[in-house]
XYZ file of C-alpha atoms in Angstrom:
745
model
C -43.131 19.528 -10.086
C -42.210 16.160 -11.519
C -38.832 16.143 -9.754
C -40.470 17.078 -6.407
C -42.873 14.175 -6.746
C -40.011 11.814 -7.479
C -38.148 12.903 -4.363
C -41.217 12.471 -2.195
C -41.729 8.997 -3.611
C -38.172 7.948 -2.805
C -38.414 9.220 0.755
C -41.710 7.444 1.339
C -40.330 4.243 -0.130
C -37.344 4.319 2.185
C -39.420 4.993 5.305
C -41.910 2.182 4.757
C -39.460 -0.437 3.511
C -36.564 0.073 5.893
C -37.297 -2.895 8.138
C -38.193 -5.167 5.216
C -34.831 -5.167 3.458
C -32.225 -7.868 3.729
C -29.461 -6.755 6.037
C -26.531 -5.100 4.308
C -22.987 -5.618 5.509
C -21.724 -2.036 5.544
C -18.188 -2.674 6.724
C -15.877 -5.306 8.113
C -12.201 -5.531 9.047
C -9.902 -4.313 6.306
C -7.397 -7.154 6.450
C -7.355 -10.893 7.123
C -5.259 -12.235 9.962
C -1.676 -11.726 8.723
C 0.593 -13.872 10.861
C 3.918 -12.527 9.649
C 5.372 -9.774 7.457
C 8.757 -9.399 5.773
C 9.367 -5.912 4.408
C 12.222 -5.204 2.015
C 11.659 -1.440 2.100
C 9.368 0.930 3.978
C 6.742 0.394 1.282
C 7.305 -3.035 -0.291
C 7.156 -6.496 1.205
C 5.365 -9.780 1.688
C 3.068 -11.341 4.269
C 1.330 -14.637 4.966
C -2.246 -15.349 5.991
C -3.300 -18.968 6.322
C -2.423 -20.560 2.999
C -2.155 -17.206 1.227
C 0.958 -15.252 0.367
C 0.308 -11.515 0.228
C 2.207 -8.526 -1.110
C 2.106 -4.803 -0.316
C 3.310 -1.864 -2.385
C 2.135 0.861 -0.005
C 3.745 -0.019 3.309
C 1.032 -2.384 4.542
C -2.014 -0.195 3.881
C -3.327 -2.702 1.342
C -2.310 -6.217 0.373
C -2.665 -8.174 -2.874
C -2.904 -11.950 -3.003
C 0.142 -13.391 -4.754
C -0.546 -17.101 -4.304
C -2.676 -19.652 -2.505
C -0.448 -22.560 -1.491
C -2.876 -25.382 -0.822
C -2.135 -27.669 2.098
C 0.029 -25.174 4.001
C -0.959 -22.977 6.931
C 1.818 -20.406 6.981
C 3.204 -18.835 10.155
C 6.430 -17.151 8.985
C 7.815 -15.579 5.824
C 11.244 -14.212 4.871
C 11.933 -12.224 1.687
C 15.628 -12.259 0.700
C 14.927 -9.953 -2.214
C 11.942 -9.176 -4.414
C 12.068 -12.576 -6.128
C 13.415 -15.032 -3.564
C 11.086 -15.902 -0.702
C 10.985 -18.535 2.040
C 7.938 -19.376 4.158
C 7.189 -21.911 6.869
C 4.055 -23.237 8.453
C 2.473 -25.826 10.651
C 3.649 -29.443 10.823
C 7.067 -28.649 9.448
C 5.973 -27.313 6.051
C 8.609 -25.241 4.294
C 8.121 -23.451 0.986
C 10.357 -21.590 -1.438
C 9.615 -19.233 -4.321
C 12.093 -17.819 -6.843
C 9.562 -15.839 -8.906
C 8.268 -13.235 -6.456
C 5.734 -15.624 -4.935
C 3.927 -16.641 -8.101
C 4.825 -20.326 -7.646
C 6.071 -22.296 -4.633
C 7.917 -25.537 -3.979
C 6.754 -27.119 -0.731
C 8.893 -29.585 1.205
C 9.010 -31.011 4.718
C 11.497 -30.139 7.414
C 12.975 -32.918 9.577
C 10.471 -31.940 12.306
C 7.038 -32.673 10.806
C 5.185 -32.347 14.103
C 5.757 -28.767 15.153
C 5.285 -25.311 13.627
C 7.862 -22.961 12.146
C 8.662 -20.148 14.579
C 11.565 -18.428 12.833
C 13.345 -18.380 9.452
C 16.789 -16.784 9.106
C 18.858 -16.900 5.897
C 22.258 -15.250 5.573
C 22.426 -15.932 1.813
C 20.198 -17.339 -0.905
C 21.324 -20.866 -0.129
C 22.311 -20.939 3.560
C 19.817 -20.558 6.347
C 18.285 -21.869 9.553
C 14.711 -22.651 10.596
C 13.351 -22.969 14.135
C 10.397 -25.294 14.755
C 8.784 -25.561 18.162
C 5.862 -26.557 20.355
C 5.293 -26.087 24.059
C 7.382 -29.155 24.887
C 10.161 -29.410 22.300
C 12.034 -27.434 19.664
C 14.495 -27.955 16.843
C 16.861 -25.845 14.738
C 17.699 -27.158 11.284
C 20.208 -25.832 8.774
C 20.406 -25.838 4.989
C 23.234 -24.941 2.626
C 21.334 -25.669 -0.576
C 18.274 -23.407 -0.299
C 16.159 -25.946 1.527
C 16.729 -29.030 -0.610
C 18.357 -30.840 2.315
C 18.432 -30.120 6.037
C 20.660 -31.004 8.978
C 19.536 -30.830 12.590
C 21.878 -28.643 14.616
C 19.856 -28.246 17.836
C 17.337 -30.680 19.322
C 15.812 -29.146 22.437
C 13.617 -31.726 24.166
C 12.759 -30.004 27.461
C 10.648 -27.060 26.397
C 9.917 -24.541 23.697
C 12.095 -22.068 21.812
C 10.238 -19.044 20.533
C 12.672 -17.002 18.439
C 16.054 -17.120 16.764
C 18.411 -14.640 15.105
C 21.706 -14.890 13.213
C 24.276 -12.141 12.775
C 26.091 -14.104 10.044
C 26.350 -17.701 8.878
C 28.120 -18.754 12.090
C 26.848 -16.591 14.964
C 23.313 -17.263 16.143
C 21.072 -17.214 19.230
C 17.866 -19.117 20.006
C 15.668 -18.258 23.005
C 12.676 -19.646 24.858
C 11.604 -20.947 28.234
C 8.468 -21.515 30.271
C 7.571 -22.305 33.847
C 10.847 -22.075 35.760
C 12.855 -22.057 32.519
C 14.732 -19.298 30.683
C 16.648 -20.826 27.783
C 19.424 -19.073 25.829
C 21.277 -21.129 23.230
C 24.123 -19.702 21.150
C 26.365 -20.930 18.332
C 29.655 -19.566 17.007
C 30.060 -21.951 14.096
C 26.470 -22.387 12.891
C 26.580 -26.129 13.653
C 26.856 -26.656 17.396
C 24.789 -24.952 20.082
C 25.601 -24.272 23.719
C 23.115 -23.555 26.502
C 24.120 -20.273 28.172
C 23.765 -19.724 31.921
C 20.496 -18.142 32.971
C 20.902 -14.497 34.035
C 20.429 -13.661 37.685
C 16.942 -12.464 38.556
C 17.053 -9.624 41.133
C 15.851 -10.388 44.623
C 12.301 -9.246 45.238
C 11.230 -10.002 41.659
C 9.163 -13.176 41.414
C 8.058 -14.917 38.219
C 5.572 -17.740 37.618
C 7.303 -18.289 34.251
C 10.273 -16.719 32.498
C 9.787 -17.195 28.748
C 12.006 -15.252 26.376
C 9.958 -14.365 23.309
C 12.142 -12.352 20.904
C 15.829 -11.752 20.188
C 17.939 -9.476 17.919
C 21.619 -9.264 17.041
C 22.847 -5.662 16.808
C 26.463 -6.450 16.019
C 28.865 -9.383 16.320
C 28.660 -9.408 20.118
C 25.650 -7.322 21.141
C 22.314 -9.124 21.450
C 19.015 -8.075 23.084
C 16.164 -10.346 24.168
C 12.703 -9.646 25.617
C 9.856 -11.766 26.948
C 7.379 -12.623 29.656
C 5.554 -10.223 31.910
C 2.220 -10.268 33.750
C 0.012 -8.022 35.844
C -0.919 -11.079 37.893
C 1.543 -10.873 40.761
C 3.104 -7.771 39.136
C 5.770 -9.653 37.146
C 7.925 -7.118 35.234
C 8.448 -7.622 31.508
C 11.707 -9.473 30.890
C 14.542 -7.465 29.280
C 17.964 -9.061 28.769
C 21.258 -8.196 27.094
C 24.371 -10.059 25.987
C 27.684 -8.434 25.024
C 29.445 -11.639 23.956
C 27.215 -13.105 21.274
C 24.822 -14.833 23.648
C 27.368 -16.695 25.808
C 26.229 -14.851 28.922
C 23.279 -12.601 29.707
C 22.360 -9.726 32.008
C 18.832 -9.137 33.312
C 18.062 -5.449 32.792
C 16.261 -4.442 35.980
C 14.145 -1.315 35.662
C 13.186 1.269 38.243
C 9.631 0.734 39.596
C 8.318 3.832 37.818
C 9.505 2.520 34.436
C 8.349 -1.087 34.801
C 5.627 -2.594 32.668
C 3.914 -5.891 33.346
C 2.999 -7.561 30.101
C 4.393 -9.908 27.465
C 6.943 -8.484 25.050
C 6.882 -10.165 21.636
C 9.303 -8.166 19.496
C 12.498 -6.125 19.694
C 14.317 -3.819 17.265
C 17.522 -1.776 17.714
C 18.569 0.754 15.108
C 22.037 0.994 16.656
C 23.861 -0.138 19.804
C 21.990 2.244 22.104
C 18.569 3.011 20.623
C 15.949 0.303 20.577
C 12.292 -0.524 21.136
C 10.385 -3.530 22.438
C 6.727 -4.242 21.658
C 3.996 -6.373 23.209
C 0.858 -6.153 25.319
C -2.036 -6.105 25.760
C -3.881 -6.792 29.011
C -4.449 -3.051 29.470
C -3.236 -1.791 26.115
C -0.334 -2.047 23.712
C 3.134 -1.989 25.253
C 6.014 -0.129 23.605
C 9.251 0.393 25.532
C 12.151 2.487 24.288
C 15.758 2.851 25.401
C 18.429 5.317 24.343
C 21.303 4.047 26.503
C 21.777 0.463 25.449
C 19.025 -0.970 27.598
C 20.197 0.413 30.910
C 16.863 2.191 31.260
C 13.656 1.662 29.340
C 10.621 3.897 29.353
C 7.092 3.267 28.092
C 6.083 5.221 25.005
C 2.440 5.945 24.278
C 1.038 4.141 21.259
C -2.723 4.683 20.700
C -3.641 1.039 20.319
C -4.962 -1.840 22.393
C -3.674 -4.820 20.427
C -0.863 -7.174 21.353
C 1.962 -6.455 18.899
C 4.276 -9.234 17.657
C 5.387 -7.979 14.233
C 8.074 -5.311 13.974
C 10.166 -3.944 11.114
C 12.627 -1.110 11.515
C 14.657 1.008 9.159
C 16.454 3.725 11.106
C 13.766 5.906 12.673
C 11.024 4.234 10.632
C 9.006 1.651 12.602
C 6.294 -0.672 11.315
C 4.371 -2.781 13.838
C 1.423 -5.138 13.767
C -0.176 -8.130 15.365
C -3.550 -8.423 17.046
C -6.685 -6.845 15.560
C -5.376 -7.528 12.034
C -3.898 -4.056 11.872
C -0.647 -2.203 11.267
C 0.764 1.101 12.520
C 3.800 3.112 11.521
C 6.061 5.750 13.012
C 8.543 7.902 11.130
C 10.183 9.357 14.261
C 11.168 6.213 16.201
C 7.927 5.989 18.137
C 7.302 9.614 19.122
C 4.050 9.567 17.146
C 2.058 6.849 15.411
C -0.327 6.475 12.499
C -2.884 3.683 12.186
C -2.486 2.666 8.535
C -5.168 -0.039 8.565
C -8.536 1.589 7.955
C -10.638 -0.872 9.982
C -8.849 -3.005 12.616
C -10.403 -6.395 13.215
C -12.199 -6.725 16.538
C -15.296 -8.097 18.228
C -17.550 -5.063 18.468
C -19.629 -5.151 21.651
C -21.430 -1.809 21.544
C -22.817 0.655 19.011
C -24.556 4.037 19.220
C -25.882 6.530 16.690
C -26.470 9.969 18.290
C -27.973 11.216 15.034
C -28.914 9.816 11.651
C -25.455 10.419 10.133
C -22.992 9.804 12.936
C -22.352 6.427 14.524
C -19.739 4.790 16.734
C -19.020 1.136 17.503
C -16.391 -0.190 19.882
C -15.210 -3.404 21.446
C -12.276 -5.700 22.082
C -8.855 -4.053 22.579
C -10.551 -0.644 22.567
C -11.155 -0.678 18.811
C -13.421 2.182 17.736
C -14.935 2.668 14.290
C -16.865 5.763 13.248
C -19.131 6.860 10.406
C -20.375 10.307 9.514
C -22.436 9.367 6.456
C -25.079 6.960 7.783
C -22.721 3.993 7.711
C -21.665 4.132 4.085
C -18.011 4.679 5.030
C -16.178 4.001 8.296
C -12.841 4.912 9.848
C -11.057 3.024 12.632
C -9.156 4.217 15.698
C -8.831 3.254 19.378
C -10.311 4.413 22.692
C -6.851 5.127 24.073
C -6.182 7.162 27.219
C -2.510 7.662 27.910
C -1.019 4.184 28.287
C -4.406 2.470 28.773
C -6.554 0.990 26.024
C -8.874 -1.747 27.275
C -11.973 -3.587 26.047
C -14.953 -1.273 25.576
C -18.327 -2.757 26.554
C -20.563 0.271 26.343
C -20.546 3.558 24.459
C -22.886 6.552 24.446
C -22.670 9.877 22.592
C -24.632 12.990 23.500
C -23.969 14.406 20.025
C -21.555 13.865 17.164
C -18.552 14.926 19.264
C -19.127 14.303 22.969
C -19.249 10.726 24.161
C -18.352 8.266 26.913
C -17.100 4.694 26.947
C -17.417 1.976 29.600
C -14.521 -0.447 29.841
C -12.751 -3.231 31.664
C -10.616 -2.421 34.672
C -13.418 -0.105 35.774
C -12.589 2.742 33.424
C -14.925 5.318 31.928
C -13.396 7.540 29.251
C -14.649 10.745 27.636
C -14.136 12.413 24.262
C -15.179 15.881 23.131
C -13.698 15.743 19.616
C -15.544 12.855 18.057
C -13.239 10.104 19.312
C -9.958 11.657 18.189
C -8.721 11.934 21.766
C -9.951 10.383 25.022
C -9.411 11.219 28.687
C -10.131 9.175 31.792
C -13.352 10.173 33.517
C -13.213 7.261 35.948
C -9.601 6.044 36.166
C -8.794 2.386 35.556
C -7.918 0.003 38.353
C -5.617 -3.037 38.380
C -8.532 -5.395 39.060
C -9.678 -7.604 36.199
C -12.965 -8.117 38.076
C -13.905 -4.435 37.979
C -15.816 -3.643 34.788
C -18.218 -1.011 33.530
C -20.531 -2.552 30.929
C -22.978 0.252 30.199
C -23.034 4.047 30.130
C -25.840 6.538 29.499
C -26.085 10.339 29.673
C -29.371 12.233 30.020
C -27.812 15.629 29.337
C -24.373 17.211 29.203
C -23.927 16.927 32.991
C -26.003 13.998 34.239
C -24.862 10.501 33.431
C -24.621 6.940 34.732
C -22.209 4.030 34.294
C -23.070 0.499 35.432
C -21.137 -2.728 35.908
C -19.472 -4.640 38.717
C -16.924 -3.755 41.354
C -16.061 -7.449 41.840
C -17.727 -10.773 41.207
C -21.282 -10.685 42.548
C -20.851 -7.074 43.621
C -22.661 -4.710 41.244
C -22.146 -0.951 41.064
C -23.875 2.112 39.668
C -21.827 5.307 39.208
C -23.456 8.731 38.806
C -22.056 12.077 37.711
C -23.723 15.495 37.779
C -20.774 17.460 36.429
C -20.051 15.915 33.025
C -17.864 13.162 34.411
C -15.523 15.234 36.546
C -16.673 13.483 39.734
C -18.699 10.345 40.334
C -20.622 8.880 43.263
C -21.270 5.115 43.514
C -23.887 2.759 44.826
C -22.578 -0.756 45.330
C -24.146 -4.203 45.726
C -27.813 -3.443 45.278
C -28.514 -6.928 43.880
C -25.343 -8.992 44.452
C -24.760 -9.346 40.728
C -23.463 -7.428 37.727
C -25.285 -4.662 35.854
C -25.142 -4.771 32.054
C -27.460 -2.064 30.680
C -28.811 1.348 31.691
C -31.371 3.696 30.150
C -33.209 6.814 31.317
C -36.438 8.320 30.025
C -35.674 11.712 31.588
C -33.544 13.083 34.407
C -35.706 11.332 37.020
C -36.820 7.990 35.651
C -34.280 5.312 34.849
C -33.776 1.533 34.794
C -30.707 -0.661 35.167
C -30.724 -4.353 34.195
C -28.209 -7.112 34.696
C -27.284 -10.705 35.257
C -29.335 -13.303 37.161
C -32.608 -11.630 36.068
C -32.038 -8.518 38.158
C -33.235 -4.972 37.571
C -33.550 -1.776 39.588
C -35.421 1.429 38.850
C -35.289 5.005 40.074
C -37.805 7.833 40.051
C -35.586 10.457 41.618
C -32.634 10.684 39.263
C -30.658 7.855 40.790
C -30.718 9.046 44.387
C -32.518 5.855 45.364
C -32.953 2.567 43.552
C -35.577 -0.153 44.067
C -35.386 -3.804 43.035
C -37.828 -4.847 40.322
C -40.197 -7.837 40.352
C -40.454 -10.309 37.461
C -43.710 -12.191 36.769
C -45.196 -14.607 34.208
C -41.855 -16.172 33.365
C -42.097 -19.656 31.814
C -40.446 -22.654 33.528
C -36.668 -22.650 33.305
C -36.348 -18.854 33.182
C -35.363 -18.339 36.802
C -32.025 -16.604 36.366
C -31.392 -15.569 32.738
C -29.118 -12.598 32.208
C -30.513 -9.301 30.959
C -28.153 -7.438 28.646
C -29.845 -4.219 27.514
C -32.797 -1.905 28.174
C -34.717 0.770 26.249
C -37.613 3.078 27.161
C -40.655 3.500 24.913
C -42.361 6.147 27.016
C -42.108 7.275 30.636
C -43.704 4.054 31.919
C -43.023 1.471 29.216
C -39.681 -0.154 28.641
C -38.312 -3.375 27.161
C -35.285 -5.382 28.287
C -33.560 -8.119 26.312
C -31.304 -10.959 27.408
C -30.732 -14.692 27.270
C -33.448 -15.898 24.886
C -36.054 -13.567 26.299
C -37.632 -10.120 26.140
C -39.472 -8.635 29.125
C -41.682 -5.561 29.344
C -42.625 -3.118 32.036
C -45.544 -0.664 31.988
C -44.925 0.888 35.379
C -41.485 2.375 34.981
C -39.586 -0.792 35.912
C -41.377 -1.844 39.106
C -42.766 -5.046 37.559
C -41.832 -6.955 34.416
C -43.768 -9.418 32.265
C -42.430 -12.031 29.887
C -43.011 -11.404 26.155
C -43.572 -14.575 24.174
C -41.559 -14.493 20.953
C -41.973 -17.807 19.117
C -38.749 -19.612 18.191
C -36.555 -17.152 20.087
C -33.389 -19.190 20.594
C -30.654 -16.553 20.644
C -29.097 -14.611 23.457
C -30.148 -11.022 22.767
C -27.369 -8.568 23.564
C -28.903 -5.321 22.407
C -32.261 -3.575 22.141
C -33.051 -0.133 20.687
C -36.009 2.140 20.088
C -36.415 5.616 18.639
C -39.590 7.448 17.687
C -39.891 9.044 14.298
C -38.817 12.679 14.176
C -42.475 13.696 13.928
C -43.272 11.894 17.189
C -44.972 8.843 15.690
C -44.250 5.457 17.226
C -41.139 3.841 15.878
C -39.815 0.295 15.552
C -38.299 -1.814 18.311
C -35.089 -3.609 17.312
C -33.268 -6.348 19.178
C -30.289 -8.450 18.097
C -28.121 -11.261 19.371
C -26.587 -14.627 18.647
C -26.627 -18.273 19.629
C -23.075 -19.539 19.427
C -21.730 -23.068 19.615
C -21.890 -25.921 17.135
C -25.181 -24.645 15.720
C -25.054 -20.889 15.240
C -28.262 -18.871 14.989
C -28.509 -15.119 14.397
C -31.267 -12.897 15.669
C -32.215 -9.475 14.223
C -35.727 -8.934 15.495
C -38.004 -5.974 14.958
C -41.481 -5.097 16.180
C -43.633 -2.424 14.575
C -46.524 -2.718 17.037
C -44.848 -1.822 20.331
C -43.609 -5.300 21.079
C -46.759 -7.346 20.502
C -45.387 -9.224 17.487
C -41.817 -9.709 16.345
C -40.166 -10.636 13.041
C -36.662 -12.091 12.763
C -34.989 -10.832 9.582
C -31.455 -12.244 9.376
C -31.087 -12.344 5.610
C -27.633 -11.064 4.770
C -26.084 -11.749 8.198
C -23.010 -13.953 8.105
C -23.344 -16.654 10.768
C -19.574 -16.722 11.154
C -19.804 -13.326 12.834
C -21.079 -12.888 16.402
C -23.565 -10.066 17.000
C -22.803 -7.600 19.786
C -25.352 -4.754 19.929
C -27.925 -2.734 17.987
C -28.661 0.990 17.664
C -31.431 2.698 15.709
C -32.177 6.219 14.475
C -35.315 8.348 14.042
C -35.457 7.188 10.421
C -35.926 3.608 11.802
C -32.578 2.580 10.406
C -31.008 -0.053 12.601
C -27.287 -0.829 12.841
C -25.925 -4.060 14.288
C -22.283 -4.475 15.307
C -20.557 -7.846 15.311
C -17.186 -9.590 15.348
C -14.548 -8.946 12.681
C -15.491 -5.246 13.003
C -18.643 -5.962 11.046
C -21.623 -3.596 10.833
C -24.953 -4.770 9.417
C -27.909 -2.512 8.683
C -31.378 -2.495 7.222
C -30.551 0.777 5.465
C -31.741 0.705 1.845
C -28.857 0.945 -0.594
C -30.121 3.055 -3.490
C -28.374 4.639 -6.426
C -29.784 7.736 -8.113
C -27.254 9.410 -10.408
C -27.543 12.923 -11.753
C -25.780 12.583 -15.082
C -25.738 16.326 -15.652
C -23.497 16.709 -12.625
C -20.918 14.170 -13.781
C -20.751 14.861 -17.516
C -17.358 16.531 -17.295
C -15.653 14.116 -14.870
C -14.883 10.472 -14.231
C -17.417 8.666 -12.099
C -18.134 5.159 -10.814
C -21.719 4.674 -9.710
C -23.087 2.400 -7.028
C -24.410 -0.794 -8.536
C -28.188 -1.111 -8.646
C -29.953 -3.037 -7.277
C -27.807 -3.625 -4.225
C -28.070 -6.138 -2.619
C -28.836 -8.176 -5.744
C -29.534 -11.700 -6.982
C -28.395 -12.771 -9.474
C -27.544 -9.696 -11.587
C -26.901 -6.005 -11.070
C -25.998 -2.996 -13.212
C -22.953 -0.771 -12.792
C -22.916 2.717 -14.326
C -19.758 4.719 -14.962
C -18.785 7.891 -16.779
C -15.602 8.699 -18.699
C -14.415 12.279 -19.143
C -12.441 11.202 -22.186
C -11.982 8.085 -24.261
C -9.250 5.647 -23.358
C -8.356 2.235 -21.968
C -10.744 1.101 -19.234
C -10.654 -1.800 -16.776
C -13.606 -2.724 -14.601
C -12.948 -5.758 -12.400
C -14.585 -7.539 -9.480
C -12.572 -8.725 -6.462
C -13.288 -10.669 -3.287
C -12.466 -9.139 0.119
C -8.994 -10.707 0.095
C -8.185 -8.692 -3.029
C -8.375 -11.644 -5.425
C -9.777 -10.906 -8.875
C -12.868 -13.013 -9.482
C -14.241 -11.486 -12.704
C -13.255 -8.977 -15.394
C -16.191 -6.945 -16.690
C -14.401 -4.571 -19.039
C -10.870 -4.438 -20.420
C -10.316 -2.269 -23.477
C -10.977 1.054 -25.174
C -14.182 2.981 -24.400
C -15.421 6.341 -25.714
C -16.193 9.423 -23.642
C -19.594 9.418 -21.958
C -21.808 7.396 -19.649
C -21.794 3.597 -19.852
C -23.522 0.691 -18.176
C -22.411 -2.894 -17.678
C -24.294 -5.853 -16.255
C -22.661 -8.160 -13.697
C -24.155 -11.632 -13.422
C -23.356 -13.210 -10.055
C -24.962 -16.581 -10.740
C -21.658 -18.427 -10.475
C -20.505 -16.703 -7.280
C -21.199 -17.285 -3.589
C -23.212 -14.844 -1.504
C -21.161 -12.106 0.085
C -19.594 -8.674 -0.289
C -17.404 -8.014 -3.321
C -15.404 -5.028 -4.536
C -15.568 -3.594 -8.041
C -12.853 -1.248 -9.289
C -12.809 1.094 -12.258
C -9.409 2.095 -13.694
C -9.293 4.695 -16.468
C -6.028 6.535 -16.942
C -5.131 8.067 -13.565
C -8.677 7.639 -12.260
C -9.164 4.655 -9.939
C -12.212 4.119 -7.762
C -13.491 1.117 -5.818
C -16.943 0.395 -4.416
C -18.732 -2.496 -2.727
C -21.557 -4.665 -3.964
C -23.462 -7.372 -2.145
C -24.764 -10.637 -3.588
C -27.471 -12.405 -1.569
C -28.812 -15.759 -2.732
């Protein structure tokens, strides 16, 4: 009886205190922005991020901080071997390490104005560095490991974007711009010659012809790739030289094989087999050739980021770039694995179809999913064939079946919990065609809303689970942003310029709404989201306002929320499972020089509102909010961040862990200034318990030494640390486990 009473108490505590907690950051992007990577093997290598030098032992899944080189913003890194490293950054900074990155000597290149674009060394002492801007570039050479430099190429009429050397003498540097395609080559490592521009086929027109990446395959064979654009259908540039860069051939592709996007990297494993990477106006681009570049074909890679990092070792490919993520292929691109758990993206939309399962999506088609109420998340992409665009709206009927609304007018569908996606409404080539919101009433009936073109709104309806759609266009000469239905008859759509329409016949007809009691200056604010409370009552949120209807959307009244200064981008409401009235949640952000967060809730049906932003990092930008029947709210934001008011509790059953290793969740969490961590050892031995920041840097050692078998507790005092999320890791023999804790001051 005692245990039953304890359980009831915990459940009651959670239900009444949910909206009162400080917001907890449940997840954020796994990695910082890594601008360059230099792998020595498939598993070991180095990277740079800002002033930090990083190292990986597991092929880029995780990265340790090796050094923080103050005063340098790194852009490129080259590892000659495990000990000898070179790195370059902005304003001509050049750094060298001979002790595996532990210490660095920083010097200045002759060009102290521009940034380092490429570093190529053919031995420990001899190498070349390319610095560039949009208007000028320079190649400098060293024969004494960077102690002194000599300028070998001074290009004053544009940029150069990449460089490669086959040996100490043979090199190529490439670049270009508007009306320029520059190929320089050297055969002695000291003097450079500008090669003739290859002939562009008739009928192919370019607004610019930059060359972005180059690779030597052997003494004579060189490949280069570059500019492409969907604007004007400009094919991606592919070029080849068979004489060390002295002359070049433009590799024209058949129309069915052409892609129209920037290519940023190239890798050939032999003379005939190569890949080029880039993107991503409509998704990641990966081209592959097996006949020496005569023909190239697009290869599907389930990703939406623009890729500019590539490492190859035979059939093994490692790529990265946008979204702070990396992918790998062990079969030369036939299949791909996302090795970064949470790619970094601005999340625009979030939806929890039940209390355990949630999805959030956004820029570049990034999708993150939880199945345990937000405690753990896994990343992927809303990728359909060769298309992976920004996702603005997402809705799931249950844990497995869901729809996304995207740029280029695409609606996609999944029936396996986001593992695979198919096009329900195919994408267009128009950047002005966008679906912003999607909502399904049942397995067959659903709506998607957005714009067909600027000032030309559209509502799409399906009655057969997305197989076919009918559209109503230009009801309000604007752009629809949010849609919600109370049942299969009553629905409301809201959008920009203070426009809304409502239906009472399942979307057969729509009627424009009327807005009243708006204060001065609120003539055309944008409405971003909508939620029903009951069949007649609904709330809509937008640019620094909330409005309410009590007649199913026919008329709307302004709700006065004191000190509301943020643009609200999401609003959500769910009743309790027992039918009792729930809590209204709305969230948004004021950006600019003074950033203000908003995470509002109302427990009296919108009469009074409380803004509870404790725990929200103002550096992140809020996108949307979704709530569950337990009145748990989840807010998505930039950097793939999810905040929630979910209580973080820790109740350990020691009887269940007495024969195993265990690391408990710290309690309390969040905490200020101290918290307790409990752990259990199955046998005595050496134990380490350390605290790290999110970059992987150790900030505190709690335990290091021998401990006996049994359950132990240790207190962590965070008085000397800044607010934020930290990691704590227990290592005991072969047992290693890491968990998160949150300090809020």
